[in-house]
Coordinates of C-alpha atoms and ligand atoms in Angstrom, one line a residue:
M1 CA 108.9 139.7 95.8
S2 CA 111.3 137.6 97.9
A3 CA 112.0 134.0 97.1
A4 CA 110.4 132.9 100.3
V5 CA 107.1 134.6 99.4
E6 CA 107.2 133.1 95.9
I7 CA 107.8 129.6 97.4
S8 CA 104.8 129.9 99.8
A9 CA 102.5 131.3 97.2
G10 CA 102.0 128.0 95.3
R11 CA 100.0 125.0 96.5
A12 CA 102.2 122.1 97.7
Q13 CA 101.7 119.2 95.3
R14 CA 101.8 116.8 98.1
P15 CA 101.9 118.1 101.7
P16 CA 103.3 115.8 104.4
A17 CA 100.9 113.3 106.0
E18 CA 100.5 115.4 109.2
V19 CA 99.3 118.3 107.0
R20 CA 97.1 116.2 104.7
H21 CA 95.4 114.5 107.6
A22 CA 95.7 117.3 110.2
D23 CA 92.1 117.1 111.2
E24 CA 92.1 113.4 111.7
L25 CA 95.2 113.6 113.9
A26 CA 93.7 116.4 116.0
R27 CA 90.5 114.3 116.5
L28 CA 92.5 111.2 117.5
R29 CA 94.6 113.2 119.9
A30 CA 91.5 114.8 121.5
G31 CA 89.9 111.4 122.1
D32 CA 93.0 109.5 123.1
D33 CA 93.1 108.5 126.7
A34 CA 95.0 105.2 126.3
P35 CA 98.5 105.0 127.7
R36 CA 101.2 106.1 125.3
P37 CA 105.0 105.4 125.2
P38 CA 107.1 108.3 126.5
G39 CA 107.6 111.0 123.9
W40 CA 104.8 109.8 121.6
A41 CA 102.1 112.1 120.2
L42 CA 99.5 109.3 120.2
S43 CA 98.9 106.0 121.9
L44 CA 99.5 102.8 120.0
R45 CA 95.8 102.3 119.5
A46 CA 95.2 105.7 118.1
A47 CA 98.3 105.5 115.9
R48 CA 97.0 102.2 114.5
A49 CA 93.5 103.7 113.9
F50 CA 95.2 106.6 112.0
I51 CA 96.9 104.2 109.6
V52 CA 94.4 101.4 109.1
G53 CA 91.3 103.6 109.6
D54 CA 88.4 103.6 112.0
A55 CA 84.9 104.1 110.6
K56 CA 83.3 105.0 113.9
L57 CA 85.7 107.9 114.4
G58 CA 85.6 108.9 110.7
I59 CA 89.3 108.0 110.2
T60 CA 90.1 106.9 106.7
R61 CA 92.1 103.8 105.9
K62 CA 95.4 105.0 104.5
F63 CA 97.4 101.8 104.3
V64 CA 95.9 98.7 102.9
G65 CA 97.3 95.5 104.4
D66 CA 97.5 93.3 107.4
P67 CA 96.7 95.3 110.5
S68 CA 99.0 93.1 112.6
L69 CA 101.9 94.4 110.5
I70 CA 101.0 97.9 111.8
D71 CA 100.9 96.6 115.4
R72 CA 104.3 95.0 115.1
A73 CA 105.7 98.1 113.5
L74 CA 104.4 100.4 116.3
V75 CA 105.7 98.1 119.0
S76 CA 109.1 98.0 117.3
L77 CA 109.2 101.8 117.4
A78 CA 108.4 101.8 121.1
T79 CA 111.5 99.6 121.8
S80 CA 115.1 100.6 121.4
R81 CA 115.5 99.0 118.1
G82 CA 114.8 100.7 114.8
L83 CA 112.2 99.5 112.3
L84 CA 113.3 98.4 108.8
L85 CA 110.5 98.1 106.2
V86 CA 111.5 95.8 103.3
G87 CA 109.7 94.7 100.2
E88 CA 109.2 94.9 96.5
P89 CA 109.2 98.4 94.9
G90 CA 105.9 100.2 95.1
T91 CA 104.4 98.3 98.0
A92 CA 103.9 101.5 100.0
K93 CA 106.9 101.2 102.3
S94 CA 107.6 105.0 102.1
L95 CA 104.0 105.8 102.6
L96 CA 103.8 103.6 105.6
S97 CA 107.0 105.1 107.1
E98 CA 105.5 108.6 106.6
L99 CA 102.2 107.6 108.2
L100 CA 104.0 106.0 111.2
A101 CA 106.2 109.0 111.7
A102 CA 103.2 111.4 111.5
A103 CA 101.3 109.2 114.0
V104 CA 104.1 108.7 116.5
S105 CA 105.8 112.1 116.4
G106 CA 103.3 114.4 114.6
D107 CA 106.0 115.1 112.0
S108 CA 107.2 113.0 109.1
T109 CA 109.6 115.5 107.6
L110 CA 112.8 114.4 109.4
T111 CA 113.8 112.4 106.4
I112 CA 117.1 111.3 105.0
Q113 CA 117.0 110.1 101.3
G114 CA 119.6 107.4 100.9
G115 CA 121.6 107.1 97.7
A116 CA 125.1 106.4 96.5
A117 CA 126.1 110.0 97.2
T118 CA 124.6 110.3 100.7
T119 CA 127.2 111.6 103.2
E120 CA 127.4 111.7 107.0
D121 CA 126.8 115.4 106.9
Q122 CA 123.4 114.9 105.4
I123 CA 122.5 112.4 108.2
K124 CA 124.1 113.9 111.3
Y125 CA 125.1 117.6 111.0
S126 CA 127.1 120.1 109.1
W127 CA 128.3 123.7 109.7
N128 CA 127.3 127.2 108.7
Y129 CA 130.7 128.2 107.2
A130 CA 130.3 131.9 107.7
L131 CA 129.5 131.4 111.4
L132 CA 132.2 128.7 111.7
V133 CA 134.8 131.1 110.5
S134 CA 133.7 134.1 112.6
E135 CA 133.0 132.3 115.9
G136 CA 134.3 128.8 115.6
P137 CA 132.3 125.6 116.2
T138 CA 129.4 126.7 118.5
E139 CA 125.8 125.5 118.8
R140 CA 124.9 128.5 116.7
S141 CA 127.2 127.5 113.8
L142 CA 126.0 123.9 113.9
V143 CA 123.5 122.9 111.3
P144 CA 121.7 119.8 112.5
A145 CA 120.6 117.2 109.9
P146 CA 117.6 114.9 110.5
L147 CA 119.3 112.4 112.8
L148 CA 120.6 115.0 115.2
R149 CA 117.3 116.9 115.1
G150 CA 115.3 113.7 115.8
M151 CA 117.5 112.7 118.7
A152 CA 117.5 116.2 120.3
Q153 CA 113.7 116.7 119.8
G154 CA 112.7 113.1 120.6
R155 CA 111.1 112.4 117.1
T156 CA 111.0 109.7 114.5
V157 CA 113.6 109.9 111.8
R158 CA 112.9 108.4 108.4
F159 CA 115.7 106.9 106.4
E160 CA 114.6 106.1 102.9
E161 CA 116.3 103.5 100.8
I162 CA 119.0 102.9 103.4
T163 CA 120.7 100.1 101.5
R164 CA 121.6 102.4 98.6
C165 CA 124.0 104.3 100.9
P166 CA 127.6 103.3 101.2
L167 CA 128.1 100.9 104.1
E168 CA 130.4 103.2 106.1
V169 CA 127.7 105.9 105.9
Q170 CA 125.0 103.4 107.1
D171 CA 127.2 102.6 110.0
C172 CA 126.9 106.1 111.5
L173 CA 123.5 104.9 112.8
L174 CA 125.1 102.3 115.1
S175 CA 125.7 104.4 118.2
P176 CA 122.6 106.5 117.9
L177 CA 120.6 103.2 117.8
S178 CA 122.5 101.3 120.5
D179 CA 123.8 103.9 122.9
R180 CA 121.2 106.6 122.0
V181 CA 123.9 109.3 121.8
M182 CA 125.7 111.2 119.1
A183 CA 129.1 112.8 119.6
V184 CA 129.8 116.2 118.1
P185 CA 133.5 116.2 118.8
E186 CA 134.0 119.8 117.6
L187 CA 131.8 121.2 120.3
P188 CA 133.4 121.7 123.7
G189 CA 132.2 120.0 127.0
E190 CA 128.7 118.8 127.4
A191 CA 127.5 120.2 124.2
G192 CA 129.7 117.7 122.4
M193 CA 127.3 114.8 123.4
V194 CA 123.8 114.8 122.1
F195 CA 121.6 112.4 124.1
A196 CA 118.4 111.1 122.4
R197 CA 115.2 112.2 124.1
D198 CA 112.2 110.0 124.5
G199 CA 110.3 109.5 121.3
F200 CA 113.4 109.2 119.1
N201 CA 113.6 106.2 116.8
I202 CA 114.4 105.4 113.2
I203 CA 112.2 103.9 110.4
A204 CA 114.3 102.8 107.5
T205 CA 113.0 101.4 104.1
A206 CA 114.8 99.2 101.6
N207 CA 113.5 97.6 98.5
T208 CA 114.4 94.1 97.4
R209 CA 115.0 94.9 93.8
D210 CA 117.8 97.5 93.7
R211 CA 120.3 96.4 96.4
G212 CA 119.0 93.9 98.9
V213 CA 119.5 94.1 102.7
N214 CA 122.4 91.7 102.3
D215 CA 124.6 94.7 101.8
M216 CA 123.9 95.9 105.3
S217 CA 126.4 95.2 107.9
S218 CA 125.4 92.6 110.4
A219 CA 126.0 95.0 113.3
L220 CA 123.4 97.4 111.9
K221 CA 121.0 94.6 111.0
R222 CA 120.9 93.5 114.6
R223 CA 119.7 97.0 115.6
F224 CA 116.7 96.9 113.4
N225 CA 113.5 94.8 113.5
F226 CA 112.6 93.8 109.9
E227 CA 109.1 93.9 108.6
T228 CA 108.2 92.8 105.1
V229 CA 105.5 94.8 103.3
F230 CA 103.8 92.6 100.7
P231 CA 101.9 93.5 97.5
I232 CA 98.1 93.6 97.8
A233 CA 96.8 90.1 97.4
D234 CA 93.2 90.6 96.7
F235 CA 91.9 92.0 93.3
D236 CA 88.9 94.0 94.7
T237 CA 91.1 95.6 97.4
E238 CA 93.7 96.6 94.9
L239 CA 91.0 97.9 92.5
S240 CA 89.3 100.1 95.1
L241 CA 92.7 101.5 96.3
V242 CA 93.7 102.3 92.7
E243 CA 90.2 103.9 92.2
S244 CA 90.3 106.1 95.2
E245 CA 94.0 107.2 94.8
A246 CA 93.6 107.9 91.1
T247 CA 90.3 109.9 91.7
E248 CA 92.1 112.0 94.3
L249 CA 95.2 112.6 92.1
L250 CA 93.0 113.5 89.1
R251 CA 91.0 116.0 91.2
R252 CA 94.2 117.7 92.3
S253 CA 95.3 117.8 88.7
G254 CA 92.2 119.7 87.7
V255 CA 90.3 116.8 86.1
T256 CA 86.7 116.8 87.1
A257 CA 85.7 113.5 85.4
P258 CA 86.4 110.5 87.8
P259 CA 88.1 107.5 86.2
R260 CA 85.8 104.9 84.6
R261 CA 85.4 101.8 86.7
D262 CA 85.4 99.4 83.7
V263 CA 88.7 100.9 82.5
L264 CA 90.2 100.6 85.9
E265 CA 89.2 97.0 86.1
V266 CA 91.0 96.3 82.9
L267 CA 94.0 98.3 84.1
V268 CA 94.3 96.4 87.4
T269 CA 93.8 93.1 85.8
T270 CA 96.5 93.9 83.2
F271 CA 98.9 94.9 86.0
R272 CA 98.3 91.9 88.1
E273 CA 98.7 89.5 85.2
L274 CA 101.9 91.1 83.9
R275 CA 103.2 91.1 87.4
T276 CA 102.5 87.5 88.2
G277 CA 102.8 85.8 84.8
R278 CA 99.3 84.2 85.1
T279 CA 96.0 85.3 83.6
A280 CA 92.8 85.5 85.6
R281 CA 91.6 82.1 84.1
G282 CA 94.9 80.5 85.0
D283 CA 96.9 80.5 81.7
E284 CA 100.7 80.8 82.1
M285 CA 102.0 83.9 80.3
E286 CA 105.2 86.0 80.2
R287 CA 105.9 88.3 83.1
L288 CA 107.4 91.7 82.5
S289 CA 110.8 92.5 84.1
A290 CA 109.6 96.0 84.8
V291 CA 108.0 96.6 88.2
M292 CA 104.2 96.4 87.8
S293 CA 103.4 97.5 91.4
T294 CA 100.2 99.0 92.8
A295 CA 102.0 102.3 93.0
E296 CA 102.7 102.1 89.3
A297 CA 99.1 101.1 88.6
V298 CA 98.0 104.3 90.5
S299 CA 100.3 106.4 88.5
V300 CA 99.2 104.9 85.2
A301 CA 95.5 105.4 86.2
H302 CA 96.3 109.0 86.9
A303 CA 98.0 109.4 83.5
V304 CA 95.1 107.7 81.7
G305 CA 92.7 110.1 83.3
L306 CA 94.8 113.1 82.4
R307 CA 95.2 111.9 78.8
G308 CA 91.5 111.4 78.3
W309 CA 90.5 114.7 79.8
F310 CA 93.1 117.0 78.4
L311 CA 93.3 115.4 74.9
H312 CA 89.7 114.4 74.3
G313 CA 87.6 116.0 77.1
A314 CA 86.4 112.6 78.4
P315 CA 87.5 110.1 81.0
G316 CA 90.4 108.0 80.0
S317 CA 89.6 104.9 77.8
A318 CA 91.3 101.6 77.3
A319 CA 93.1 103.1 74.2
D320 CA 94.6 105.7 76.5
L321 CA 95.6 102.9 78.8
V322 CA 97.7 101.3 76.0
S323 CA 99.5 104.5 75.3
C324 CA 100.3 105.0 79.0
L325 CA 101.3 101.4 79.6
A326 CA 104.1 101.7 77.0
G327 CA 105.9 104.2 79.2
T328 CA 105.7 101.9 82.3
A329 CA 106.2 98.6 80.7
A330 CA 109.1 99.4 78.4
K331 CA 111.2 101.0 81.0
D332 CA 113.7 98.3 81.7
N333 CA 114.2 96.7 78.3
A334 CA 112.8 96.5 74.8
E335 CA 111.9 92.9 75.4
D336 CA 109.2 94.1 77.8
L337 CA 107.5 96.0 75.0
A338 CA 107.4 92.9 72.8
K339 CA 105.9 90.9 75.8
L340 CA 103.3 93.6 76.3
R341 CA 102.4 93.4 72.6
R342 CA 102.0 89.6 72.7
Y343 CA 99.9 90.0 75.9
L344 CA 97.5 92.3 74.1
E345 CA 97.4 90.0 71.1
Q346 CA 97.0 86.6 72.9
H347 CA 95.3 87.3 76.2
T348 CA 92.6 89.8 75.5
A349 CA 90.5 88.1 72.8
W350 CA 88.7 85.7 75.2
R351 CA 87.5 88.4 77.5
T352 CA 84.1 90.0 77.3
G353 CA 83.4 93.7 77.5
P354 CA 84.0 96.6 75.2
Q355 CA 87.0 97.8 77.2
W356 CA 88.9 94.6 76.4
R357 CA 88.1 94.9 72.7
D358 CA 89.3 98.6 72.8
L359 CA 92.5 97.5 74.6
R360 CA 93.2 94.8 71.9
D361 CA 92.4 97.2 69.1
A362 CA 94.7 99.9 70.5
R363 CA 97.8 97.7 70.5
R364 CA 98.9 99.5 67.4
E365 CA 99.4 102.5 69.5
L366 CA 102.4 100.9 71.1
P367 CA 105.7 102.4 69.8
G368 CA 106.9 100.5 66.7
G369 CA 103.5 98.7 66.3
Ligands
ATP1 N1 99.1 98.6 100.5 C1 99.0 99.8 100.1 N2 98.2 100.7 100.8 C2 98.1 102.0 100.4 N3 98.6 102.5 99.2 C3 99.3 101.6 98.5 C4 99.5 100.3 98.9 N4 100.3 99.7 98.0 C5 100.6 100.6 97.0 N5 100.0 101.8 97.3 C6 100.1 102.9 96.4 O1 101.5 103.1 96.3 C7 101.9 104.4 96.7 C8 103.0 104.4 97.6 O2 104.1 103.9 97.1 P1 105.5 104.1 97.9 O3 106.3 105.1 97.1 O4 105.3 104.3 99.3 O5 106.1 102.6 97.7 P2 107.5 102.1 98.1 O6 107.3 100.7 98.6 O7 108.2 103.0 99.0 O8 108.2 102.0 96.7 P3 109.8 102.1 96.4 O9 110.4 100.7 96.8 O10 109.8 102.2 94.9 O11 110.4 103.2 97.1 C9 100.7 105.0 97.5 O12 100.6 106.3 97.4 C10 99.5 104.2 97.0 O13 99.0 104.9 95.9
MG2 MG1 110.0 104.2 98.8

């Protein structure tokens, strides 16, 4: 069996948004008669419905947050400036950029992952060395990377964690964004200038914890519109998001028991309190330095469900939650683990409900407890 067949034989753990929601996109496209910017797969209205949902059309809500943020993001993408989504870790910046690209271009896979080792080759283009040696620099020997592809095909290019790239690498976006052209000096004549087609733009993300946007050159900053993505403010909204995401993740992991609502309530409360440093009844408490984002809450809810099901054949309990919390909370430093223990000792006794009692009793499950 060839490697390609083996690769296609398995089920993708997480197909891209345009595949996960192919039927919704097809339905929106079919009913979309509003004007759309040149090169776009959908109108702004249909793209917005894809992201924030539309009950009448049977479109699910995929991003929870202020719909006006989506409008501004879409408008930015229709202009000649890029869009930069900034915010705390785990606030769904990457998810939003994926959904925007899927809506605007029907393709979210032209993605550059930024990091300390990102090079211009991975952003612009490189060469197939066998062909380069045999026939020199030609269009055939050129291997386009996401930016060149996006410009040539008129699509959205995603640039994840842009501020983690070295500054000089970030700056290779300057002329694609301002002049809408990329030079490939090795190619002769007209082929050496790639002009961006309608529909091309860039969505970058940056989180405020690792390296802030202060590290970006001001020349590049000017070529982006900034949008801040905030954590979910409302408890019930966050709870229902965690519930639906965890249910889906568990289903995909082969767990047939849905997560218990009372356990999820405890989980989301715990996350919010450890994130904000204030309990539901208003007591001040220690915050953790680890990131206690909604994205982390979803992944802990998934782990709790897996633990319950595969270890005891039941939905995850509050005791499973304590075991799973240790791995999230104690990531950054040992002090966080001590804070978590104090939280379980001091801030769970006054609450009613058997899950809170279980949570308190299970504090001995913490490592070193
Ligand atoms: N407002 C939200 N709407 C929908 N999902 C959300 C929201 N906030 C958090 N999530 C959850 O978080 C996950 C997305 O996290 P994502 O990786 O996109 O965050 P991020 O902001 O890019 O984080 P990082 O800064 O660590 O890269 C989603 O799959 C979802 O489960
Ligand atoms: Mg991200």
